[in-house]
């Protein structure tokens, strides 16, 4: 066999070895990227119903890698969405199970009580997988458990039939949790928000203002105006379109964004419309 032939065979073998190494490296990098993707939550803070019986709400702060778990008494009354009225938490859960048109009833009702977006227990498979992976890596000292009864978030009321019951008190809850549900990135922006309810649903603006405030925005005004809009809108300077605050409002309130400057007291003006109000009306 000639020397040139030998060199040719060795060169071909080296090329195949190099290609095999590159392919292996690409596979490793692909697996690493895929793994990191699985661990990334869509939002800086993700809050969801983590348990139905007993009812527990978990709030994962992806930036600080901390988990806060709130436990709610099954007999405490909460104002339900979809126009179902005030019901015990356990009844909201059962009603959602029995009536397929009430999907998201428990999460939506507790979200209004907490003043923060909450995902239902049956969250998307990919998000559930991310959570299962994340849960295995959380340090015990990064987990805080809060019992809302011990926190003093309930108020004793007398029902029409003369019996007493515990009801969720949003004022006590807000005072007790402070900045627990904040998004650090939104709080650091410190944007001032004006909330306008254009619908005839009473209290709509106040409820939305709690969500913005808990997220870290500064609510400077809540008011009403006519005529009613169909969809939620955000009026803000174009330079703030890419802010975390505007992204939060677009994601959780399905608002369209328009440029403008309505008020010198606020950087963002949010007008709530009929689509948002629909979640509180009978279905």
Coordinates of C-alpha atoms in Angstrom, one line a residue:
X1 CA 0.0 0.0 0.0
X2 CA 1.4 3.4 -1.0
X3 CA 2.2 6.1 1.6
X4 CA -0.3 8.4 -0.1
X5 CA -3.0 5.8 0.3
X6 CA -2.2 5.4 3.9
X7 CA -2.3 9.1 4.5
X8 CA -5.6 9.3 2.7
X9 CA -7.2 6.6 4.9
X10 CA -5.9 8.3 8.1
X11 CA -7.2 11.7 7.0
X12 CA -10.6 10.2 6.3
X13 CA -10.6 8.6 9.7
X14 CA -9.7 11.8 11.4
X15 CA -12.4 13.7 9.6
X16 CA -15.0 11.1 10.8
X17 CA -13.7 11.4 14.3
X18 CA -13.9 15.2 14.2
X19 CA -17.4 15.1 12.8
X20 CA -18.5 12.6 15.5
X21 CA -17.0 14.9 18.2
X22 CA -18.8 17.9 16.8
X23 CA -22.1 16.0 16.6
X24 CA -21.7 14.8 20.2
X25 CA -20.9 18.4 21.3
X26 CA -24.0 19.7 19.5
X27 CA -26.2 17.0 21.2
X28 CA -24.8 18.0 24.7
X29 CA -25.3 21.7 24.0
X30 CA -28.8 21.0 22.7
X31 CA -29.7 18.9 25.8
X32 CA -28.3 21.7 28.1
X33 CA -30.3 24.4 26.3
X34 CA -33.4 22.2 26.4
X35 CA -32.9 21.6 30.2
X36 CA -32.4 25.3 30.8
X37 CA -35.6 26.0 28.8
X38 CA -37.6 23.6 30.9
X39 CA -36.5 25.4 34.1
X40 CA -37.4 28.9 32.8
X41 CA -40.9 30.1 33.9
X42 CA -42.8 32.4 31.6
X43 CA -42.9 35.1 34.2
X44 CA -40.6 36.4 36.9
X45 CA -43.3 35.4 39.5
X46 CA -45.6 32.5 38.9
X47 CA -48.5 31.9 41.3
X48 CA -50.8 28.9 41.0
X49 CA -53.2 26.6 42.8
X50 CA -50.8 23.8 43.9
X51 CA -53.3 21.8 45.9
X52 CA -57.1 21.4 45.9
X53 CA -57.6 19.6 49.2
X54 CA -56.5 21.3 51.2
X55 CA -56.4 24.5 49.1
X56 CA -52.9 25.8 48.8
X57 CA -51.6 28.7 46.6
X58 CA -47.9 28.6 45.7
X59 CA -46.0 31.6 44.5
X60 CA -42.6 31.0 42.9
X61 CA -40.2 33.9 42.6
X62 CA -37.9 32.8 39.7
X63 CA -35.5 35.7 40.3
X64 CA -34.9 35.1 44.0
X65 CA -35.5 31.3 43.8
X66 CA -38.0 31.5 46.7
X67 CA -41.3 29.8 47.2
X68 CA -44.2 31.1 49.3
X69 CA -47.1 28.7 50.0
X70 CA -50.4 30.1 51.3
X71 CA -52.9 27.8 52.9
X72 CA -56.6 28.7 52.8
X73 CA -59.3 27.3 55.1
X74 CA -61.9 25.4 53.1
X75 CA -64.8 27.0 54.9
X76 CA -63.7 30.7 54.4
X77 CA -66.0 32.7 52.1
X78 CA -64.5 34.3 49.0
X79 CA -66.3 36.4 46.4
X80 CA -66.5 34.2 43.4
X81 CA -66.0 35.2 39.7
X82 CA -68.5 34.3 37.0
X83 CA -71.3 35.9 39.1
X84 CA -71.6 32.9 41.5
X85 CA -71.6 35.1 44.6
X86 CA -69.7 34.7 47.9
X87 CA -69.1 31.0 48.6
X88 CA -66.7 28.9 50.8
X89 CA -63.5 28.0 49.0
X90 CA -64.4 24.3 49.1
X91 CA -67.8 25.0 47.4
X92 CA -66.0 27.0 44.7
X93 CA -63.8 24.0 44.0
X94 CA -66.7 21.5 43.9
X95 CA -68.8 23.8 41.7
X96 CA -65.9 24.0 39.2
X97 CA -65.6 20.2 39.2
X98 CA -69.4 19.7 38.6
X99 CA -70.0 22.5 36.0
X100 CA -67.6 22.5 33.1
X101 CA -68.6 26.0 32.1
X102 CA -67.0 27.2 35.4
X103 CA -63.4 26.2 34.5
X104 CA -61.0 28.4 36.4
X105 CA -63.6 29.4 39.0
X106 CA -61.4 28.6 42.0
X107 CA -58.2 30.1 40.7
X108 CA -60.0 33.2 39.4
X109 CA -61.9 33.8 42.6
X110 CA -58.8 33.4 44.8
X111 CA -56.8 35.6 42.4
X112 CA -59.3 38.4 43.0
X113 CA -59.1 37.8 46.8
X114 CA -55.2 37.8 46.6
X115 CA -55.0 40.6 44.1
X116 CA -52.6 38.8 41.9
X117 CA -52.8 36.5 38.7
X118 CA -53.2 32.9 39.7
X119 CA -52.9 29.9 37.4
X120 CA -55.4 27.0 37.9
X121 CA -54.4 23.6 39.2
X122 CA -54.5 22.0 35.7
X123 CA -51.8 24.2 34.3
X124 CA -50.3 23.4 30.9
X125 CA -48.2 20.2 30.8
X126 CA -44.9 22.0 30.0
X127 CA -45.3 24.4 32.9
X128 CA -46.2 21.5 35.2
X129 CA -43.0 19.7 34.1
X130 CA -41.0 22.8 34.8
X131 CA -42.6 23.1 38.2
X132 CA -41.9 19.4 39.0
X133 CA -38.2 19.9 38.1
X134 CA -37.9 23.1 40.0
X135 CA -39.6 21.7 43.1
X136 CA -36.9 19.0 43.4
X137 CA -34.1 21.7 43.5
X138 CA -35.7 24.2 46.0
X139 CA -33.8 24.5 49.3
X140 CA -35.9 24.0 52.4
X141 CA -34.8 27.5 53.7
X142 CA -36.2 29.0 50.5
X143 CA -39.7 27.9 51.3
X144 CA -42.1 30.1 53.4
X145 CA -45.5 28.7 54.5
X146 CA -48.2 31.2 55.4
X147 CA -51.5 30.1 57.0
X148 CA -54.0 32.8 56.2
X149 CA -56.0 32.2 59.4
X150 CA -53.0 32.7 61.6
X151 CA -52.1 35.7 59.5
X152 CA -55.4 37.3 60.5
X153 CA -56.7 37.6 56.9
X154 CA -60.2 36.4 57.8
X155 CA -63.1 38.3 59.3
X156 CA -66.1 36.9 61.2
X157 CA -69.5 37.9 59.7
X158 CA -73.1 37.0 60.4
X159 CA -74.9 35.3 57.5
X160 CA -78.6 36.0 56.6
X161 CA -79.7 32.8 58.4
X162 CA -78.1 34.0 61.7
X163 CA -75.1 31.7 61.6
X164 CA -71.5 33.0 61.7
X165 CA -68.8 32.4 59.1
X166 CA -65.3 33.5 58.2
X167 CA -64.9 35.6 55.1
X168 CA -61.7 36.7 53.3
X169 CA -60.8 40.3 54.2
X170 CA -58.8 41.9 51.4
X171 CA -57.7 44.9 53.6
X172 CA -56.3 42.6 56.3
X173 CA -54.6 40.4 53.7
X174 CA -53.0 43.4 51.9
X175 CA -51.7 44.9 55.2
X176 CA -50.3 41.5 56.3
X177 CA -48.5 40.4 53.2
X178 CA -46.9 43.7 52.2
X179 CA -44.6 43.2 49.2
X180 CA -44.7 39.4 49.3
X181 CA -46.3 39.1 45.8
X182 CA -44.2 41.9 44.1
X183 CA -42.3 41.5 40.9
X184 CA -38.9 43.0 41.6
X185 CA -38.5 44.2 38.0
X186 CA -41.8 46.0 38.1
X187 CA -41.2 47.5 41.5
X188 CA -37.8 48.8 40.3
X189 CA -39.5 50.7 37.4
X190 CA -41.8 52.4 39.9
X191 CA -44.3 53.5 37.2
X192 CA -47.3 55.5 38.3
X193 CA -50.6 54.1 37.2
X194 CA -54.0 55.6 36.6
X195 CA -56.9 53.1 36.5
X196 CA -60.2 53.9 34.8
X197 CA -63.3 51.7 34.9
X198 CA -65.3 52.3 31.8
X199 CA -68.0 49.6 32.6
X200 CA -71.0 49.6 35.0
X201 CA -69.5 46.8 37.1
X202 CA -68.9 48.4 40.5
X203 CA -65.5 47.9 42.1
X204 CA -63.8 46.8 38.9
X205 CA -61.2 49.5 39.0
X206 CA -60.4 49.0 42.7
X207 CA -59.9 45.3 42.2
X208 CA -57.6 45.8 39.2
X209 CA -55.7 48.5 41.1
X210 CA -54.9 46.0 43.9
X211 CA -53.3 43.7 41.2
X212 CA -51.2 46.5 39.8
X213 CA -50.2 47.6 43.3
X214 CA -49.2 44.1 44.5
X215 CA -47.1 43.6 41.3
X216 CA -45.1 46.7 42.3
X217 CA -46.7 49.6 40.4
X218 CA -47.7 52.9 42.1
X219 CA -51.4 53.4 41.7
X220 CA -52.1 57.2 42.0
X221 CA -55.8 57.3 40.9
X222 CA -58.8 55.0 40.4
X223 CA -61.9 56.5 38.7
X224 CA -64.7 55.8 36.3
X225 CA -65.7 57.3 32.9
X226 CA -68.0 56.7 30.0
X227 CA -68.6 55.5 27.3
X228 CA -67.8 51.9 28.0
X229 CA -64.9 50.3 26.0
X230 CA -65.0 46.8 24.7
X231 CA -61.4 45.9 25.5
X232 CA -58.8 47.0 27.9
X233 CA -56.4 49.7 26.7
X234 CA -53.1 51.2 28.0
X235 CA -52.1 54.7 27.1
X236 CA -48.3 55.2 27.7
X237 CA -45.4 56.9 26.1
X238 CA -43.8 54.9 23.4
X239 CA -40.5 54.8 25.3
X240 CA -42.2 52.6 27.9
X241 CA -43.8 50.1 25.6
X242 CA -41.2 47.5 26.4
X243 CA -41.3 48.0 30.2
X244 CA -42.0 45.1 32.5
X245 CA -45.1 46.9 33.8
X246 CA -46.6 47.2 30.4
X247 CA -45.8 43.6 29.6
X248 CA -47.5 42.5 32.8
X249 CA -50.6 44.5 31.9
X250 CA -50.7 43.2 28.4
X251 CA -50.3 39.6 29.5
X252 CA -52.7 39.4 32.4
X253 CA -55.3 41.9 31.3
X254 CA -55.2 41.4 27.6
X255 CA -54.8 45.1 27.0
X256 CA -53.9 46.8 23.7
X257 CA -51.2 49.5 23.9
X258 CA -51.4 53.0 22.5
X259 CA -49.1 55.9 22.6
X260 CA -50.0 59.1 24.4
X261 CA -49.8 60.9 27.6
X262 CA -53.1 61.4 29.4
X263 CA -52.0 62.7 32.8
X264 CA -48.9 64.3 34.2
X265 CA -49.5 62.4 37.5
X266 CA -49.2 59.0 35.8
X267 CA -47.0 57.3 33.2
X268 CA -49.6 54.7 32.5
X269 CA -53.4 55.1 32.0
X270 CA -55.3 51.8 32.0
X271 CA -58.9 51.8 30.9
X272 CA -60.8 48.6 31.7
X273 CA -63.5 47.4 29.3
X274 CA -66.4 45.0 28.9
X275 CA -64.1 42.0 28.1
X276 CA -62.4 42.2 31.4
X277 CA -65.7 42.9 33.2
X278 CA -67.1 39.7 31.7
X279 CA -65.2 37.5 34.0
X280 CA -67.3 38.8 36.9
X281 CA -70.7 38.4 35.3
X282 CA -72.9 35.2 35.3
X283 CA -72.0 32.7 32.6

